[in-house]
Coordinates of C-alpha atoms in Angstrom, one line a residue:
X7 CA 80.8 88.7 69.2
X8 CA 79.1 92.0 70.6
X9 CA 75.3 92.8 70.7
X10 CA 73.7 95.6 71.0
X11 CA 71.2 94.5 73.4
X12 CA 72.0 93.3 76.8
X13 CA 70.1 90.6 78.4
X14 CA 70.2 88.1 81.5
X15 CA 71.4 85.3 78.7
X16 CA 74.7 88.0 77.3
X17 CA 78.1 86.7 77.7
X18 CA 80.0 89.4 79.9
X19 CA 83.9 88.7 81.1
X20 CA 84.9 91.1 83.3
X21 CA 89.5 91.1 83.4
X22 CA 90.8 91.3 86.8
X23 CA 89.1 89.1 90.2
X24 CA 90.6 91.6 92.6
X25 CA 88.2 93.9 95.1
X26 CA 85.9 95.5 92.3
X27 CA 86.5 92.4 89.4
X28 CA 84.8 90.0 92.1
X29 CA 82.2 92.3 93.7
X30 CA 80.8 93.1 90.3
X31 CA 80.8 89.3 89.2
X32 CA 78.8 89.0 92.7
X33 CA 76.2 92.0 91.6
X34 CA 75.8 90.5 88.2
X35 CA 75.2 87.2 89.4
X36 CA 72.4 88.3 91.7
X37 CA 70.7 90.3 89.0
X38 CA 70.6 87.2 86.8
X39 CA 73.2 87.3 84.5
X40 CA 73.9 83.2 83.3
X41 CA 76.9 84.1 81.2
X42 CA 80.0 86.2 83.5
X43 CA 83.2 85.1 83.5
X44 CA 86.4 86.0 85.0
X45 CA 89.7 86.1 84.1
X46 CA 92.5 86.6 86.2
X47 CA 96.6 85.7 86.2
X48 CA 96.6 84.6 90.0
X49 CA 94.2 82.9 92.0
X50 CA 91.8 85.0 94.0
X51 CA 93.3 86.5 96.2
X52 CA 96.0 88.0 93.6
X53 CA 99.1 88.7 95.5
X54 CA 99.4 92.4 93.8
X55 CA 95.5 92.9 94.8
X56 CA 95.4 96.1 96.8
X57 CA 92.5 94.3 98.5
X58 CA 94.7 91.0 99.4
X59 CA 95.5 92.1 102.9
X60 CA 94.4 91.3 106.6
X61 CA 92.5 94.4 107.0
X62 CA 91.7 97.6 105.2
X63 CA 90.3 101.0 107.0
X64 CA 86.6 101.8 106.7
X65 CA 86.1 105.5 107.7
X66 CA 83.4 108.1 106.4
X67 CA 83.7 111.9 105.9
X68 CA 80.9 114.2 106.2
X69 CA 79.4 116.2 103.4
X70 CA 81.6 119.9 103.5
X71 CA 78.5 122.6 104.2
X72 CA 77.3 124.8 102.9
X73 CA 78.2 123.8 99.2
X74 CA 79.9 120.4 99.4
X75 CA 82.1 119.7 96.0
X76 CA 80.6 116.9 93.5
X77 CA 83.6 114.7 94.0
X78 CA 82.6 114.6 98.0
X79 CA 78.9 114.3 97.1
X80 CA 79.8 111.0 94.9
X81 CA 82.0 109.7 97.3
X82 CA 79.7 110.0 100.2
X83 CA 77.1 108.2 98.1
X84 CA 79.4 105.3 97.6
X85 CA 80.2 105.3 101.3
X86 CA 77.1 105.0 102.9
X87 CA 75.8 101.9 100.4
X88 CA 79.1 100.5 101.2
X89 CA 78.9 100.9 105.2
X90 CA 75.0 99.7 104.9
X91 CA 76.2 96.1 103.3
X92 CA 79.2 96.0 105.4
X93 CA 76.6 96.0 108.0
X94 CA 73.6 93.7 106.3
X95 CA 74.9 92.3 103.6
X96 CA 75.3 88.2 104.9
X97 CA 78.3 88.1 102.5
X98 CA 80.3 91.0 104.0
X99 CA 78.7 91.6 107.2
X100 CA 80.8 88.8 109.2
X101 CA 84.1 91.0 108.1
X102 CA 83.3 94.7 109.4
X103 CA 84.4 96.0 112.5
X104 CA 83.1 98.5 113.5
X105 CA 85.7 99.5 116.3
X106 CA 86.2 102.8 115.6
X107 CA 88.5 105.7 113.7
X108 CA 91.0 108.2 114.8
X109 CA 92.2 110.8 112.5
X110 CA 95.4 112.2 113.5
X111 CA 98.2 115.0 112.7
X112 CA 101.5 116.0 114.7
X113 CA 102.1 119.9 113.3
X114 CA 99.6 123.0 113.2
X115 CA 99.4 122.8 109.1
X116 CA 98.1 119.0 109.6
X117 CA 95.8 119.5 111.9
X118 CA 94.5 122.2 110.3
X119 CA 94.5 120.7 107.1
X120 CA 92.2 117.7 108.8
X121 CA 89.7 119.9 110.2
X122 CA 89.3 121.7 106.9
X123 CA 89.4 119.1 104.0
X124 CA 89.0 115.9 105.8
X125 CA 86.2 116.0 108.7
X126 CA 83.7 118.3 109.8
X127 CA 84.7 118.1 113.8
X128 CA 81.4 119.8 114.3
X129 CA 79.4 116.9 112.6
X130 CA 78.4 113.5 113.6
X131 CA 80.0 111.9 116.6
X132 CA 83.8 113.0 116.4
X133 CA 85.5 113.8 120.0
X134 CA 88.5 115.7 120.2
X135 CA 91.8 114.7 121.4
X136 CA 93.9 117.2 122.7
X137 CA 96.8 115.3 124.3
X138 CA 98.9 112.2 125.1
X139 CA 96.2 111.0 127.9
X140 CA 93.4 111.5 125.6
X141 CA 95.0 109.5 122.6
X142 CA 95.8 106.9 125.5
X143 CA 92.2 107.1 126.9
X144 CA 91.1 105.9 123.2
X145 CA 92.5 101.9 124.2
X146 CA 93.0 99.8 127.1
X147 CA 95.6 100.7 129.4
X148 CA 99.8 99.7 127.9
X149 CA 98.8 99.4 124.8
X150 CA 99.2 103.3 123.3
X151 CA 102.5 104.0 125.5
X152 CA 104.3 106.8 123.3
X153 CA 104.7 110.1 124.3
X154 CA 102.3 111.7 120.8
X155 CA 104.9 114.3 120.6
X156 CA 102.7 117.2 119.1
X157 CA 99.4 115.2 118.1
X158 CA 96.2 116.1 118.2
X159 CA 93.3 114.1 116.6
X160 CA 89.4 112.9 116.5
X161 CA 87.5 110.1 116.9
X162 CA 85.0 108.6 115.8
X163 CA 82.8 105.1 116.6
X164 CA 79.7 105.1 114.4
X165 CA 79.9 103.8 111.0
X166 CA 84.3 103.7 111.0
X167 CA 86.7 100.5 112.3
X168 CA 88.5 98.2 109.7
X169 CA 87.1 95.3 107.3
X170 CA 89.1 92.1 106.8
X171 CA 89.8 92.6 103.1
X172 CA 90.9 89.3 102.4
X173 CA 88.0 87.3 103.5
X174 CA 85.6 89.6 101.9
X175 CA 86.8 89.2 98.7
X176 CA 87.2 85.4 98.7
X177 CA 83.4 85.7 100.3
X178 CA 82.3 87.7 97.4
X179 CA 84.1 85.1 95.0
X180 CA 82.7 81.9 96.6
X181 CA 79.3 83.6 96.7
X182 CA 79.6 84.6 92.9
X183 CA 81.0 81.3 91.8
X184 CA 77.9 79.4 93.6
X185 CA 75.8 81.6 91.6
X186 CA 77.2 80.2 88.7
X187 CA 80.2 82.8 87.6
X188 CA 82.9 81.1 85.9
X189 CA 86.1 82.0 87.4
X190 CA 89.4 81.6 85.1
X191 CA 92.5 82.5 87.4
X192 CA 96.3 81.7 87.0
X193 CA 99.2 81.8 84.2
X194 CA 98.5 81.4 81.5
X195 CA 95.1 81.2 81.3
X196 CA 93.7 83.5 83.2
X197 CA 96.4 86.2 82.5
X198 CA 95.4 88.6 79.9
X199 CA 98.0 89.8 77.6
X200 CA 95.3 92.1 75.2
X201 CA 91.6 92.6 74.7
X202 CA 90.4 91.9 71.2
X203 CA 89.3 94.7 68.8
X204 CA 86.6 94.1 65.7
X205 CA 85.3 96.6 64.0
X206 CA 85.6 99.6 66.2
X207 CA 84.3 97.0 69.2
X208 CA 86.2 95.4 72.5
X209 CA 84.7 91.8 71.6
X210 CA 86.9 90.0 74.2
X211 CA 90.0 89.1 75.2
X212 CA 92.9 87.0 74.7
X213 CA 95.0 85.1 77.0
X214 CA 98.6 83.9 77.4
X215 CA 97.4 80.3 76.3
X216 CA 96.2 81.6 73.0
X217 CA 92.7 81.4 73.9
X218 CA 90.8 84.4 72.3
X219 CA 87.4 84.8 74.6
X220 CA 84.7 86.5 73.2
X221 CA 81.9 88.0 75.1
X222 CA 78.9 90.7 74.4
X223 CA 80.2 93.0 77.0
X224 CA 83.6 93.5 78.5
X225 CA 84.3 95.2 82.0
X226 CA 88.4 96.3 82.9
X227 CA 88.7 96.0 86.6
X228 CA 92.1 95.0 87.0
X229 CA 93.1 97.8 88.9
X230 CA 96.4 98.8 88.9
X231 CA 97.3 96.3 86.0
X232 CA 94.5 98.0 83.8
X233 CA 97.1 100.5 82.3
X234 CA 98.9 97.8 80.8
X235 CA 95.9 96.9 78.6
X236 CA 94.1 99.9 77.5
X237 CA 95.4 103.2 76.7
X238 CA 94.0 105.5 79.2
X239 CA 95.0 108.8 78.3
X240 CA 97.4 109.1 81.0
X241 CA 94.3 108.6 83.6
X242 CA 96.0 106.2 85.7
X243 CA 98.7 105.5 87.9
X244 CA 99.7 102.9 89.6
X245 CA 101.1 103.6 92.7
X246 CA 101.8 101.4 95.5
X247 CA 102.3 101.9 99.4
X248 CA 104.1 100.0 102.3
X249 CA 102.9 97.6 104.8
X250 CA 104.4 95.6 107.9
X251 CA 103.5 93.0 110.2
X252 CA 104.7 92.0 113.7
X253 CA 103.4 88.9 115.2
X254 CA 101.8 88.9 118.6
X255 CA 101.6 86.2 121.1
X256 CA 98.0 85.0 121.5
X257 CA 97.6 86.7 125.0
X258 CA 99.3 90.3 123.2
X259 CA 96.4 89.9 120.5
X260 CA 93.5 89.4 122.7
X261 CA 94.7 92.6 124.7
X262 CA 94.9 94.6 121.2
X263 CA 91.1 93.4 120.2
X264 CA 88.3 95.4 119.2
X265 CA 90.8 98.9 118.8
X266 CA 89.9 101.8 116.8
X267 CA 92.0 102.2 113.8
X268 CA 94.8 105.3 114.7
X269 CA 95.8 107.2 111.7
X270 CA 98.4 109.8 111.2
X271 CA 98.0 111.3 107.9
X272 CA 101.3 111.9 107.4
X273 CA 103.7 108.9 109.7
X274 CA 101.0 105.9 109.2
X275 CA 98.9 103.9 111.1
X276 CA 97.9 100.4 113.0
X277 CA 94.9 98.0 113.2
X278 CA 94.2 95.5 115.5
X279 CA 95.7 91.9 115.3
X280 CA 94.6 89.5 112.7
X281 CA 92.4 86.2 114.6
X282 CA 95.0 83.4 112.8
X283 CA 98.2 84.7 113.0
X284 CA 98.1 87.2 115.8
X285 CA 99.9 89.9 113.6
X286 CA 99.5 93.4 114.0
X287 CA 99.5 95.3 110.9
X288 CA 101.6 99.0 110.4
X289 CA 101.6 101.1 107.1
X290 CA 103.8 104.2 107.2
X291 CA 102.0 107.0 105.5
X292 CA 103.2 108.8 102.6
X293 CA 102.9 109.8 98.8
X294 CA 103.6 106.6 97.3
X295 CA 106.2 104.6 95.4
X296 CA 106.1 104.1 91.4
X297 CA 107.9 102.2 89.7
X298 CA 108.9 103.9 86.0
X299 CA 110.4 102.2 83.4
X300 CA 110.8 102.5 79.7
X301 CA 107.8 100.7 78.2
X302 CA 108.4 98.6 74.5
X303 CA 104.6 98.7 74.4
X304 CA 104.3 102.4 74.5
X305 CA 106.8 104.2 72.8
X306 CA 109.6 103.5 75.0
X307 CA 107.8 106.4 77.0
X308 CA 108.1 105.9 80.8
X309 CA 105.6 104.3 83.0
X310 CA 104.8 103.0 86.2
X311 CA 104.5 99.0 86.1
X312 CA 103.3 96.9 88.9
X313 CA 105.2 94.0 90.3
X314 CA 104.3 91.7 93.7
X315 CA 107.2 91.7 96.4
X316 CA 106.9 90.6 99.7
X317 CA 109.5 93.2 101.5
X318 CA 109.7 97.2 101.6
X319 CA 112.4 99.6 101.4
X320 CA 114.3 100.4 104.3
X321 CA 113.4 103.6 104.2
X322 CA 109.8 102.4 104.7
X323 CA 110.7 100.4 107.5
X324 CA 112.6 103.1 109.7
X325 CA 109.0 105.0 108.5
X326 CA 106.9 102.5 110.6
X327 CA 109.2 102.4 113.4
X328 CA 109.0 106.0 113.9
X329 CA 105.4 106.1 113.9
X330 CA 105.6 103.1 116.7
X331 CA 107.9 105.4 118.8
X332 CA 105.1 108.2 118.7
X333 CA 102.2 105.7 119.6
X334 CA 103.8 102.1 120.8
X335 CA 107.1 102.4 121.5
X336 CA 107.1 99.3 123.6
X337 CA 106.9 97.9 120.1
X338 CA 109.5 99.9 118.3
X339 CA 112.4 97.2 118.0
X340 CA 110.2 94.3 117.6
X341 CA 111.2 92.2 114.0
X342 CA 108.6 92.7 111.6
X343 CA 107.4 88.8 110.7
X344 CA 105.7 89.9 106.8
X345 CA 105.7 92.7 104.8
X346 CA 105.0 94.0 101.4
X347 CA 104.1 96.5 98.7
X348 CA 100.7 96.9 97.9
X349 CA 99.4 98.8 94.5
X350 CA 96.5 100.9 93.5
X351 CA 95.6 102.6 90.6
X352 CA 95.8 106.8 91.1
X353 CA 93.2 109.2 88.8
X354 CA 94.0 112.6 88.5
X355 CA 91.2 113.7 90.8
X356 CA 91.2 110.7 93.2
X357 CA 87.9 110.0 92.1
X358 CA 86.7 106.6 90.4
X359 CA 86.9 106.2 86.6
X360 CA 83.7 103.9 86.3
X361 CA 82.2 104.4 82.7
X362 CA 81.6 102.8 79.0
X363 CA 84.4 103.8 76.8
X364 CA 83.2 106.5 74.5
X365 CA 85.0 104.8 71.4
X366 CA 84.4 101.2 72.3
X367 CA 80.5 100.4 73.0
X368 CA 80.8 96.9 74.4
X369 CA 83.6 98.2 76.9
X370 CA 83.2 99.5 80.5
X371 CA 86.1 100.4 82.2
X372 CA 85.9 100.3 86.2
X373 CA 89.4 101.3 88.1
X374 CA 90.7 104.0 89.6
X375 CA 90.2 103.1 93.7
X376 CA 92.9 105.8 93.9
X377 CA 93.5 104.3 98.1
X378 CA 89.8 103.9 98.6
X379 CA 88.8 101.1 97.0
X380 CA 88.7 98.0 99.1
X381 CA 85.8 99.7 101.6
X382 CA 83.7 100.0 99.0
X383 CA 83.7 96.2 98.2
X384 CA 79.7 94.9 99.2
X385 CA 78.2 97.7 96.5
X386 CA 81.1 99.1 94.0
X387 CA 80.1 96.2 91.9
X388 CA 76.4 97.2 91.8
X389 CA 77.2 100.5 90.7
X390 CA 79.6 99.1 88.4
X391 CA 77.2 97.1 87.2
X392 CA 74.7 100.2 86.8
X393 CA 77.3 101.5 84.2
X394 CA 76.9 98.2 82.3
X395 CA 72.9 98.7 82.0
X396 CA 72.7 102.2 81.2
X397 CA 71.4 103.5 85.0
X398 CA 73.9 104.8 86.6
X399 CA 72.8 107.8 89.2
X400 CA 73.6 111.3 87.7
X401 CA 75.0 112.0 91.3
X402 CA 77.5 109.7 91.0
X403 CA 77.9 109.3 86.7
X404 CA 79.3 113.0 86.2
X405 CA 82.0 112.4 88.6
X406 CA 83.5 108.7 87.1
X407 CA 82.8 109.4 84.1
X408 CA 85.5 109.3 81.5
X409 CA 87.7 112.6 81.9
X410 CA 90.8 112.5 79.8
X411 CA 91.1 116.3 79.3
X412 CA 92.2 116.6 82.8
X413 CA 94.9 114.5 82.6
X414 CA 96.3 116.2 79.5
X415 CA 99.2 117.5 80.9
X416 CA 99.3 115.3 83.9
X417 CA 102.4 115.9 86.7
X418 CA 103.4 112.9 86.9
X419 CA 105.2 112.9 90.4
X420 CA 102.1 114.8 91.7
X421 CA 101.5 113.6 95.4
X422 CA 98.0 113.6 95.3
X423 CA 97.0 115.4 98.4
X424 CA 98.8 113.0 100.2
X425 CA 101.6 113.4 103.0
X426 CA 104.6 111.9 104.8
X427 CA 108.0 111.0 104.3
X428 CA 109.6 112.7 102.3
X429 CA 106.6 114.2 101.4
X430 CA 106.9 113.3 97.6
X431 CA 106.5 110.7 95.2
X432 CA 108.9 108.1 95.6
X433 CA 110.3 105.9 92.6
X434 CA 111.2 102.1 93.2
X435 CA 114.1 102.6 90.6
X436 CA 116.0 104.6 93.0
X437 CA 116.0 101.9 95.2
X438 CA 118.9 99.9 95.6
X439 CA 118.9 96.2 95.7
X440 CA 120.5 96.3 99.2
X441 CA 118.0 98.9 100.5
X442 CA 115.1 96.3 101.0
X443 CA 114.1 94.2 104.0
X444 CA 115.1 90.6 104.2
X445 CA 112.7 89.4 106.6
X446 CA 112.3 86.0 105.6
X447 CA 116.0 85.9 105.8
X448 CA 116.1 87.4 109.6
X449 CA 113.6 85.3 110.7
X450 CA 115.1 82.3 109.3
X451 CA 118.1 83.2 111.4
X452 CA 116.7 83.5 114.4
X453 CA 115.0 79.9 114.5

C-alpha cells in the first residue's frame, strides 16, 4: 500500500527492465533503496528492447547560439552526464567507443537542414567533408569504396563513437541485482497485464500469474510497451525502425575496427563489427514503421502495438542496400546473416516524458526515448530517480514534464522531423506477408 513518505526502507517496482527500467533500478540501488523490484515479460535483454542491440550511436549536438530552445538545453544536459559515465562510470565505461561521428546528407535541403538544426559546424571539433576522397579519408583504405553520389558531411572525434547497448544494460542489471534489486522477468510473472488502482493511488501492479504486487512507489519504464498500460493522452507512440546484419570474416572485422559511425540522415547508417560474431550492423534511415490496429482495450480506436520479429520488410532491405552502394558497395550483394525491427516510444516533441503523474501520487512515469534513449543509459536512471524524490533540476523538469495539451490533436502519421524513404510514416499493416525477409530460411539454404 502507498506512503506518503519516501525512505531508503519504501518498496518501489519499477515495470519494464529495458534501457531506462534497469538503469534506474542501478541509481536506486546506489542511493540505498532495500526494497526495488523489477518486473518484466522477457529476460533482460527483452527481445522488443530498443536497447537490445550490438551497438547504439552516441553523438552530441552543440547548444544553438544565441538563444538555444529549452528542449536543446535539456537534452544537452542529459548528454554530457551521459557521455561523462560512459567514460568513468566502471559499469559502462568498458562499452563506449569513442571512435568517432559523421553526420551526413546527399541533397542541398539536407545538408542544409544539418547545418541548421542539427550541428553548429562552427563549434567544437567538426571537419568538413566536401567529397568522395574526404568521406574515404575518414577510414582505412577499401573499406568506404562508393562513389558518395552528392554527399557532403562532418565529423566529429571528441565525445561521439557507438556504445555496445547490449552489454551495458546486462552490466547495469548484474550491477543492480548485486546491490540487492529483485529482478522478476519472463511470462507470466514478470509480464504485467495492469497496474493496480486504490483510492485515487497506482499501489502496484498485477501480473499474468495473478500475483497483485504492491509497492509505495511505482515507476513505468517500459518503453514502447508503456501505452498499453496507462492512458497517456495520446503522448506516445510506438514506433519501430529497421536493422541488418552481415557477418564478417574475422580478418574483414579487424580491418573495420575502431570506425567512426557514418550517418546519412535520410538512407541510414553503419557501425563497426561486433567482437563475437564479426557482424557489421546497417539501419536504413527513415520515418518509422507503426503498427495500427483496432484496440478492444481502448474503444476499438486504432493504435500502434508492439510486437518482436526478427526480419524487415523488403522494402527496408533494398533501403540498406542502397545506402551500401553509396558508401560500401563492395558490400552491396552480401546476404544479411540477422535482422530485425526495433521499437521506441515517440512524444510529440521528441523530448522525454519523465514526471509523477498529476492524478496518481505514488506514480512516475519515465518513457518517451523518442530514438535517443539507449545513449543516455549510465545517468537517465539518476535523473529518473530525481523525479522519484522531488529534485529534479528545473533545467531539465519543465521540458519532461507531463504535457498532454500538446498532444491534443496529435497527427498521428507525423514524421517527426525525421527523413528517408519514402519520407513518411510507414504502417506494418500494409505489409504483406510475402514482403518480409526470410533470412533464416536463406541461410539455411545455403549450408
Amino acid at each position: 500500500m502507498a506512503t506518503l513518505e519516501l525512505n531508503h526502507a519504501s518498496s518501489i517496482l519499477i515495470v519494464g527492465a529495458g534501457t531506462w527500467g534497469c538503469s534506474t533500478a542501478l541509481h536506486l540501488a546506489r542511493r540505498g533503496y532495500k526494497n526495488v523490484k523489477v518486473l518484466d515479460p522477457h529476460p533482460v535483454p527483452s527481445p522488443i528492447a530498443a536497447g537490445n542491440d550490438i551497438n547504439k550511436i552516441m553523438e552530441h549536438k552543440e547548444l544553438k547560439s544565441p538563444k538555444p530552445d529549452a528542449r536543446s538545453i535539456a537534452f544537452a544536459t542529459c548528454t554530457r552526464a551521459a557521455l561523462k559515465g560512459w567514460k568513468t562510470d566502471p559499469v559502462f565505461q568498458p562499452y563506449f567507443h569513442e571512435t568517432g561521428f559523421i553526420v551526413s546528407g546527399h541533397t542541398p535541403a539536407l545538408i542544409e537542414h544539418i547545418k541548421t538544426e542539427d550541428i553548429d559546424p562552427s563549434e567544437g571539433d567538426w571537419a568538413a567533408l566536401e567529397s568522395a576522397e574526404d568521406f574515404r579519408q575518414t577510414m582505412p583504405p577499401g573499406v568506404l569504396t562508393g562513389d558518395f553520389p552528392g554527399w557532403k558531411g562532418w565529423i566529429s572525434r571528441v565525445g561521439t563513437g557507438w556504445i555496445h547497448a547490449r552489454k551495458a544494460m546486462v552490466s547495469a542489471y548484474n550491477e543492480a541485482q548485486r546491490l540487492g534489486v529483485s529482478f522478476v522477468t519472463g511470462s507470466p510473472e514478470g509480464n504485467v497485464e495492469s497496474l493496480i488502482y486504490k483510492d485515487g493511488d497506482v499501489v502496484g501492479a498485477r501480473t499474468a500469474d495473478g500475483l497483485s504486487h504492491y509497492a509505495d512507489r511505482t515507476i513505468l519504464a517500459a518503453g514502447a510497451g508503456s501505452d498499453r498500460l496507462l492512458d497517456f493522452k495520446k503522448q506516445l507512440r510506438p514506433t519501430a525502425w529497421t536493422l541488418s546484419h552481415i557477418r564478417m570474416t574475422p580478418e574483414e572485422a579487424e580491418k573495420y575496427r575502431n570506425l567512426p559511425v557514418l550517418f546519412n540522415v535520410a538512407k541510414g547508417f553503419f557501425m563497426e563489427p561486433d567482437e563475437e560474431k564479426h557482424e557489421l550492423k546497417i539501419c536504413d534511415e527513415h520515418p518509422g514503421y507503426c503498427n495500427f490496429v483496432v484496440d478492444p482495450d481502448h474503444q476499438g480506436e486504432k493504435r500502434s502495438i508492439p510486437f518482436a520479429k526478427e526480419q524487415i520488410p523488403l522494402e527496408a532491405e533494398a533501403r540498406a542496400r542502397d545506402f551500401l552502394r553509396d558508401t560500401m558497395p563492395h558490400l552491396a550483394d552480401r546476404p544479411f546473416s540477422f535482422a530485425r525491427i526495433c521499437w521506441d516510444a515517440d512524444t510529440v516533441d521528441r523530448a522525454f516524458l519523465i514526471d509523477r503523474h498529476p492524478e496518481y501520487a505514488s506514480l512516475v512515469v519515465a518513457v518517451g526515448g523518442s530514438g535517443n534513449g539507449a545513449m543516455q543509459m549510465p545517468t537517465i536512471g539518476g535523473f529518473i530517480s530525481d523525479v522519484l524524490e522531488g529534485k529534479l533540476q528545473k533545467e531539465l523538469k519543465d521540458v519532461v514534464r507531463w504535457r498532454p495539451e500538446i498532444a491534443i490533436r496529435r497527427d498521428w502519421k507525423s514524421t517527426q522531423n525525421r527523413f528517408g524513404g519514402p519520407d513518411r510514416l510507414m504502417d506494418f499493416q500494409d505489409v504483406k506477408d510475402d514482403e518480409w525477409t526470410s533470412i533464416g530460411e536463406e541461410m539455411a539454404s545455403r549450408l
